[in-house]
Every structure is written in C-alpha cells, then in structure tokens.
mmCIF file of C-alpha atoms and ligand atoms in Angstrom:
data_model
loop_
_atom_site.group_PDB
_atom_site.id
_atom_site.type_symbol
_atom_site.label_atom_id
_atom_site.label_comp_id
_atom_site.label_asym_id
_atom_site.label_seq_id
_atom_site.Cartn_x
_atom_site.Cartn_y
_atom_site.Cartn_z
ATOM 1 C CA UNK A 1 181.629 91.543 168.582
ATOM 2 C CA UNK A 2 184.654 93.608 169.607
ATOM 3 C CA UNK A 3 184.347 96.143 171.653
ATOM 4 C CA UNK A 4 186.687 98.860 173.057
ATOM 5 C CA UNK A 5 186.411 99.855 176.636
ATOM 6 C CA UNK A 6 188.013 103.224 177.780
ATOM 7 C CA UNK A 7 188.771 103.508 181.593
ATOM 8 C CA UNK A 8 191.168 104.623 183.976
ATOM 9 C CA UNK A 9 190.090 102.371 186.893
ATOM 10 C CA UNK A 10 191.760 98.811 186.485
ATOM 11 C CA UNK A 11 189.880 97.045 188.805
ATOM 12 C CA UNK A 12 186.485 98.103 186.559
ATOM 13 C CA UNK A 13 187.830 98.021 183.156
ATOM 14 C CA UNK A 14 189.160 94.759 184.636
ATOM 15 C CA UNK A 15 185.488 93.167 185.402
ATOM 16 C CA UNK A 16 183.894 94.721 182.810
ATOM 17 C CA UNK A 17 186.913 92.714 180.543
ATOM 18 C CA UNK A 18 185.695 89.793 181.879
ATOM 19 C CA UNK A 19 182.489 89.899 181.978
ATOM 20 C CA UNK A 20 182.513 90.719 178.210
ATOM 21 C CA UNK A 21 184.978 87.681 177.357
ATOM 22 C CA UNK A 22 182.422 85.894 179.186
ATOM 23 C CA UNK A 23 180.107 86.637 176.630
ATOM 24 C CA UNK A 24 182.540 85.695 173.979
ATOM 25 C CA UNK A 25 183.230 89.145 172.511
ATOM 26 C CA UNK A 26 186.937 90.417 171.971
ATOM 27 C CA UNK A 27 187.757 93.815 173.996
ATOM 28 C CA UNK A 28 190.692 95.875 174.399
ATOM 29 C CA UNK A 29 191.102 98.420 177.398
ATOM 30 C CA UNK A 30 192.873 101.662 177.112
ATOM 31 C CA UNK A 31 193.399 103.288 180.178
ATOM 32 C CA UNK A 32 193.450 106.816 178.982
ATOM 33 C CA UNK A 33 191.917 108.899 176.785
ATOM 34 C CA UNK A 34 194.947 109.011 174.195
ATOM 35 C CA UNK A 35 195.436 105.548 174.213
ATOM 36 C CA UNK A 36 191.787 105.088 174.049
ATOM 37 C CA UNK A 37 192.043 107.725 170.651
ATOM 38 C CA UNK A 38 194.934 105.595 168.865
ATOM 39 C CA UNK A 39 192.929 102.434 169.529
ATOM 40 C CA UNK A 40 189.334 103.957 168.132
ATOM 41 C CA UNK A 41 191.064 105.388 165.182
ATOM 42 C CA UNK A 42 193.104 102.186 163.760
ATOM 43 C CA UNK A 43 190.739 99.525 164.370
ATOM 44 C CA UNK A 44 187.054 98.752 163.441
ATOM 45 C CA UNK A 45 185.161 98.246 166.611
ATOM 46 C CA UNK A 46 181.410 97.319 167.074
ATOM 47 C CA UNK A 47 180.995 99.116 170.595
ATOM 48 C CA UNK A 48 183.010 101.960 172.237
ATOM 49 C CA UNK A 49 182.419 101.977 176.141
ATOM 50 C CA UNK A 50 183.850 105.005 177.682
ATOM 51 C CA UNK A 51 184.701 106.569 180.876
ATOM 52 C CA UNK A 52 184.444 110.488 181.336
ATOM 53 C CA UNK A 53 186.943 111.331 184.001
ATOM 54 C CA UNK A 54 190.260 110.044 182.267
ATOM 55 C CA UNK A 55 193.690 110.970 182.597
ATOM 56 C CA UNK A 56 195.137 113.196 179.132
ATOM 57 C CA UNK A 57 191.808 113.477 177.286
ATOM 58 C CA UNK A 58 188.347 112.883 178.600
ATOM 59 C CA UNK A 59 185.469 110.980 177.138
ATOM 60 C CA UNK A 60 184.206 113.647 176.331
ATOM 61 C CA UNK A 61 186.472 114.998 174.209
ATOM 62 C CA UNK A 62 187.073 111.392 172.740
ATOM 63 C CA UNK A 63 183.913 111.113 171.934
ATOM 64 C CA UNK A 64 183.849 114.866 170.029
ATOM 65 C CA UNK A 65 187.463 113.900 168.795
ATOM 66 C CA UNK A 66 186.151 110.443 167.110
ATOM 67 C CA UNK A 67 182.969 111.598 165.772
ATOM 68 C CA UNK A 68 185.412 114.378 163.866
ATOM 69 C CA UNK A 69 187.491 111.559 162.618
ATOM 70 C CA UNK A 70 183.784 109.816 161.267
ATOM 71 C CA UNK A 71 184.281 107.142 163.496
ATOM 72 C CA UNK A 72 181.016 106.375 163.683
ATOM 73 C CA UNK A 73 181.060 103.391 166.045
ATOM 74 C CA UNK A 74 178.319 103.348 168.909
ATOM 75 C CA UNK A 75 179.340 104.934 172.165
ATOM 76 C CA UNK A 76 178.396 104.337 175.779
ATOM 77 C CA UNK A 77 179.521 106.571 178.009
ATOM 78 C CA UNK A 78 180.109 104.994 181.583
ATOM 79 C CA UNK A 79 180.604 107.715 184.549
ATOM 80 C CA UNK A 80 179.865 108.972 188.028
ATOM 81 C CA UNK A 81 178.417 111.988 186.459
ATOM 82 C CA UNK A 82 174.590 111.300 186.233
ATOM 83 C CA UNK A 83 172.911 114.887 186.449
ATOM 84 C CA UNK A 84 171.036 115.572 182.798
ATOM 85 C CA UNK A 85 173.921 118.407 182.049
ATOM 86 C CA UNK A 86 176.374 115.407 182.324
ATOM 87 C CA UNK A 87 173.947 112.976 179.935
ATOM 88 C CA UNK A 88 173.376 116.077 177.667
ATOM 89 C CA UNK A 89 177.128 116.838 177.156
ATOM 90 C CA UNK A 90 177.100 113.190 176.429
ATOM 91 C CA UNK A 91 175.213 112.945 173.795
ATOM 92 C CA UNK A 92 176.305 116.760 172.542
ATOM 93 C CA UNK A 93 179.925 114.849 172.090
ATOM 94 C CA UNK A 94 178.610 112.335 170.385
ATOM 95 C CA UNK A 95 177.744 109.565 172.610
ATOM 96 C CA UNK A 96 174.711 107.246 171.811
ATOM 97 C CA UNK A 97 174.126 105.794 175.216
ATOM 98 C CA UNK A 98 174.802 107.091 178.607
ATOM 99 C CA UNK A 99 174.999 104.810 181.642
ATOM 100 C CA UNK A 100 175.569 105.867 185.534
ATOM 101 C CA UNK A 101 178.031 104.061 187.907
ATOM 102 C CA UNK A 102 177.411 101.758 189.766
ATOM 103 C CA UNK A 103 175.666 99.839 187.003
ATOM 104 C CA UNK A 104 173.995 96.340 186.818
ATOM 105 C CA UNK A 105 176.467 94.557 184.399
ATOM 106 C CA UNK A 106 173.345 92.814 182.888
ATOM 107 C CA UNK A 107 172.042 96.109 182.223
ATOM 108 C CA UNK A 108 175.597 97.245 180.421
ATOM 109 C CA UNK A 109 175.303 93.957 178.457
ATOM 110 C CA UNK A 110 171.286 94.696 177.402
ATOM 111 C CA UNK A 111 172.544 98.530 176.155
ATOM 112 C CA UNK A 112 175.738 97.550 174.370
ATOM 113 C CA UNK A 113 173.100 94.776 172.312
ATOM 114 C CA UNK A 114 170.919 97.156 171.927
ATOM 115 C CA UNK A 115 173.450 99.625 170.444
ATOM 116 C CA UNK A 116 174.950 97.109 168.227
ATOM 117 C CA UNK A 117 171.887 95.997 166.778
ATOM 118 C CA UNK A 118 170.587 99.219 165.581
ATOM 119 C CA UNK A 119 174.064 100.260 164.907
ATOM 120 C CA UNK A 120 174.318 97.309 162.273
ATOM 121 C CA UNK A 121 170.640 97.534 161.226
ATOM 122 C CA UNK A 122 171.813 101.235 159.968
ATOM 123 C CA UNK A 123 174.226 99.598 158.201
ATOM 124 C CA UNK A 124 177.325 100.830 160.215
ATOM 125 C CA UNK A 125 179.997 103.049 158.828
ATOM 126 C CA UNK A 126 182.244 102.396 160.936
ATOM 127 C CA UNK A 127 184.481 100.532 158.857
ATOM 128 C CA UNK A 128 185.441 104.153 156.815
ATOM 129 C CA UNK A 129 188.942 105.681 157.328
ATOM 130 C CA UNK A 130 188.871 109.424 156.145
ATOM 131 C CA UNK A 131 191.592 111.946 155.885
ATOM 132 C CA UNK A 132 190.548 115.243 154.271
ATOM 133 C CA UNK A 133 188.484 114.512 151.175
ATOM 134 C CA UNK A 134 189.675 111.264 150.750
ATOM 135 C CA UNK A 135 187.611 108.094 151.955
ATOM 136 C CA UNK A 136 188.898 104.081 152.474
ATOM 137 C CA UNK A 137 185.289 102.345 152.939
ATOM 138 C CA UNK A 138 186.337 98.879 154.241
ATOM 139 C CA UNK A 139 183.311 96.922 153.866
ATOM 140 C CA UNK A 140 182.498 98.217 149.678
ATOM 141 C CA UNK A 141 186.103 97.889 149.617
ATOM 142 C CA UNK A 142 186.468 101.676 147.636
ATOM 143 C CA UNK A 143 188.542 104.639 147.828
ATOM 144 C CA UNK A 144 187.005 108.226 146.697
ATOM 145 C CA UNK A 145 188.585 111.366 146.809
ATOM 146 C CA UNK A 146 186.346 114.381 147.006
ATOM 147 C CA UNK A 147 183.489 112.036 146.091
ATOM 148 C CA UNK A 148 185.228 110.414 143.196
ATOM 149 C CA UNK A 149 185.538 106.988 143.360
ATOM 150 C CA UNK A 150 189.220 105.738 142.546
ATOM 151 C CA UNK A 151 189.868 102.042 141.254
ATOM 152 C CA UNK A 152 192.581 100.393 143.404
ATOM 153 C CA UNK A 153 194.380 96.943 142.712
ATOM 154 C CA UNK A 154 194.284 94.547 146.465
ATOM 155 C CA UNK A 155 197.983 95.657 146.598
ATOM 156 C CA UNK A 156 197.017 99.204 145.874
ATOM 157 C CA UNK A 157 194.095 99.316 148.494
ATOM 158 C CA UNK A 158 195.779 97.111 151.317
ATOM 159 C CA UNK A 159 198.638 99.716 150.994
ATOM 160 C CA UNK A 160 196.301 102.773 151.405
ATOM 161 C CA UNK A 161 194.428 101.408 154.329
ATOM 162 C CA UNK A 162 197.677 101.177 155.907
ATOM 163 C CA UNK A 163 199.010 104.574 155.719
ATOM 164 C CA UNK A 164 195.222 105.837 156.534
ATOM 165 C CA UNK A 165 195.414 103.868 159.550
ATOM 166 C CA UNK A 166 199.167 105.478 160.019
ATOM 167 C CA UNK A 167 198.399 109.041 159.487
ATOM 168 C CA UNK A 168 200.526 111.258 160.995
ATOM 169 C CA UNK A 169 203.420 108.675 161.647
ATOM 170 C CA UNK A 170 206.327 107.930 159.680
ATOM 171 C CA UNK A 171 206.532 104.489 158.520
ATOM 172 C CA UNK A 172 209.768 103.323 156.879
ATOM 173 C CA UNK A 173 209.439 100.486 153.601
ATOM 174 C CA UNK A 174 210.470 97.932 155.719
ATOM 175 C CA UNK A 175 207.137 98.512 158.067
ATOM 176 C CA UNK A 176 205.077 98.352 154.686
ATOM 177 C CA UNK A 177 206.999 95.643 153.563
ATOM 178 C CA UNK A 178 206.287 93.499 156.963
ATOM 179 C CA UNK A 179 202.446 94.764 157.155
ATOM 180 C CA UNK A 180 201.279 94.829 153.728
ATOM 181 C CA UNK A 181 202.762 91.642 151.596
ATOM 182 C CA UNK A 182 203.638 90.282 155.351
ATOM 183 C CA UNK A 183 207.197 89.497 154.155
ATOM 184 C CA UNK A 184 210.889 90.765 154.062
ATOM 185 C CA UNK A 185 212.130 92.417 151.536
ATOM 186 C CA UNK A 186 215.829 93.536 150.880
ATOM 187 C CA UNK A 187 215.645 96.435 151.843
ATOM 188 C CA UNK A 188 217.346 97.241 148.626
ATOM 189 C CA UNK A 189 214.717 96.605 146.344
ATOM 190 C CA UNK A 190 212.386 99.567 145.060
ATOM 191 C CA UNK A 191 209.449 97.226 145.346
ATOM 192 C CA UNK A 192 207.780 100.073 147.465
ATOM 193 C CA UNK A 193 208.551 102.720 146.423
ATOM 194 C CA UNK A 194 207.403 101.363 143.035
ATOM 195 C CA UNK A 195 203.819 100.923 144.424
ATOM 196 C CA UNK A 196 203.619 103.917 146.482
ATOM 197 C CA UNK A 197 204.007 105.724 142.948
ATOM 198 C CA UNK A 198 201.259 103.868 141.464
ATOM 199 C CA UNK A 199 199.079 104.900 144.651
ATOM 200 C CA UNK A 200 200.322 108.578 144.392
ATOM 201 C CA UNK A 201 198.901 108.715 140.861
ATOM 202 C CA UNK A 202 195.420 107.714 141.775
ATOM 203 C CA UNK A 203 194.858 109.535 145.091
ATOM 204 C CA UNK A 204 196.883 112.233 144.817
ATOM 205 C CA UNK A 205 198.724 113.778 141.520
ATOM 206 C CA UNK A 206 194.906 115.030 140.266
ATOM 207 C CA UNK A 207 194.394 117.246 143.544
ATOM 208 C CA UNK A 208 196.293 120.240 144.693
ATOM 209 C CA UNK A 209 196.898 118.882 148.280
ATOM 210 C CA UNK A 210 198.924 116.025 148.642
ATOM 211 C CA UNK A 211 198.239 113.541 151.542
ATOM 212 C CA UNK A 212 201.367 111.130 150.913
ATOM 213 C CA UNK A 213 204.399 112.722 151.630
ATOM 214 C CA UNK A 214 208.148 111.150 151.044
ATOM 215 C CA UNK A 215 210.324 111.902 154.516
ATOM 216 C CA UNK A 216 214.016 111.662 152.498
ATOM 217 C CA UNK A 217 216.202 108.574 154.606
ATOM 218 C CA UNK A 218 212.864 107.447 156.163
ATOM 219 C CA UNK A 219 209.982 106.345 154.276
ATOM 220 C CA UNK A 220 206.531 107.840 153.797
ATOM 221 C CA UNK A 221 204.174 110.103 155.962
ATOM 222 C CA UNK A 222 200.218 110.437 155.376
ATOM 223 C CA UNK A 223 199.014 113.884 156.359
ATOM 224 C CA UNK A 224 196.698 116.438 155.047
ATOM 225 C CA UNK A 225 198.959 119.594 155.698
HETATM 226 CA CA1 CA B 301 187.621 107.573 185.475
#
C-alpha cells in the first residue's frame, strides 16, 4: 500500500510516517499543498491523507484540484476543523473520509483500510492519466482519445505515460532517453525524435488539437492549449 500524506506540521506528518512504515506501507510526505499536487498527479497512490490548513494550496482545493485531474484515489482529510460545514466542504471537494485532530492513530489506520478496500473492491481508477480527451489507463494498459481506443507498441505506451506524467514541463531527449529505454543515447541520434513521430501519428495528427508540442533547441512539451 502506498500512501501519500499531505501536511504542513513535521512533527505529525513525521509520526504518522512512522506509524505507517510500521505497518509496512510506503508513504511520501509533502509539506504543502503544491508539492502535495505534483506528487498526487505523477504517481499512483492507494490512499491520499490530507491536511486542510496548508501553506500555497489547501486540502481543499487539492482535493477539488485532483478530482479535476480524475485522480480518483481515496482521500482522508485530516484537520482541526471538525464543525459539519468543515466535513461538508470535505466531501463537496472531493474527499471520501474526514477525520478530526487529535486522532487515535489506530483509528487513522482502521479508515485508511477501510478506504482502500472499497476503493479496490470498485475496482480503482486511479491508475488513469488524462489530459483533455485523451486517456493512459495503466492497469488495461490502453490509450483512447475521445473514447477511441489507440494501439500502442511498449515503447510507444511507456513513452506516452511519460510525457502524461510530464505535462506542462519541458523535457529534453536526453530525459526520455534516461527514463524511458533507461539508457544514454548520443545525443546525436534521432532515436527520439523518431518515436515521438510514431506517437504523434496515433494520438494526435487525427484531432484538431494537438497535445505534443516540439519546443525548437529543447525537446518536447505535453499540453492541451
Ligand atoms: Ca496544517
């Protein structure tokens, strides 16, 4: 189980670290909400614990922020705030479990099984990337664009997940090079650029908005405007 916990205080994301590693499940802490937001968008995790007073963006705008991305990953919210306008907000944002500090830390564990459970008896989601109408769905292992489903190669798809999981950012052929065949090329070598083509004519020359974009003495951007 890995599990993401958002929260500004050390010394509680801290114990609540612990206690989880205790239990043998991975976590990473982010002690903001825009760290927290770059975490919950690039990797697939089973649990989301989050804080509501946080420095940059709050949990609840996280929350409303990842449920617009269709991360779909169960969230418990963790705050001070316990009066129902607080839990309804919550839940409005997109939270599936709301939990008042101070807290039992058995009780946190008995919620985030709970949520976890019926998260993977609804056969979780979570594992889909999304940027406009086009969907990466990790666990079938297909692309579709505006429903369609597309037919991608390993190379093809391990290539596509990257940039999905990149949107937004510039990332040069020598970053795809490294992440997605996990080696160096020569720089030289059109190797890349070669299968960024091929990628381009599946998910992209058929459709009027283009989502990979070339930035000229850089590399490649994925963005939907
Ligand atoms: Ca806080």
């Amino acid at each position: 189980m890995k599990v993401l916990i958002v929260e500004d205080e050390p010394k509680l994301a801290g114990f609540v670290k612990k206690g989880l590693e205790e239990q043998a499940w991975e976590v990473d802490v982010a002690y903001d909400g825009q760290m927290g937001s770059s975490l919950a968008l690039s990797n697939p995790y089973d649990v989301i614990i989050l804080d509501v007073n946080l420095p940059k963006v709050n949990g609840f705008q996280l929350a409303t922020l990842l449920r617009n991305e269709n991360i779909r990953t169960p969230i418990l919210m963790l705050t001070a705030l316990g009066t129902l306008g607080d839990k309804l907000a919550g839940f409005d944002a997109g939270a599936d479990d709301y939990l008042v500090k101070p807290f039992e830390f058995q009780e946190l564990i008995v919620r985030l099984r709970a949520l976890q459970k019926r998260s993977s008896e609804s056969g979780s989601v979570s594992n889909l990337l999304k940027i406009a109408d086009l969907e990466l769905d990790l666990n079938e292992r297909v692309a579709r664009r505006d429903g369609n489903r597309i037919e991608l190669t390993a190379k093809e798809f391990g290539l596509l997940e990257y940039f999905m999981r990149n949107r937004g950012r510039v990332v040069s052929r020598v970053d795809i090079a490294e992440k997605v065949w996990d080696i160096h090329f020569d720089t030289g070598t059109n190797t890349i650029d070669v299968y960024v083509n091929f990628l381009r004519k599946k998910i992209d020359r058929d459709f009027p908005q283009k989502l990979i974009h070339t930035v000229v003495g850089m590399g490649y951007i994925m963005k939907d405007s």
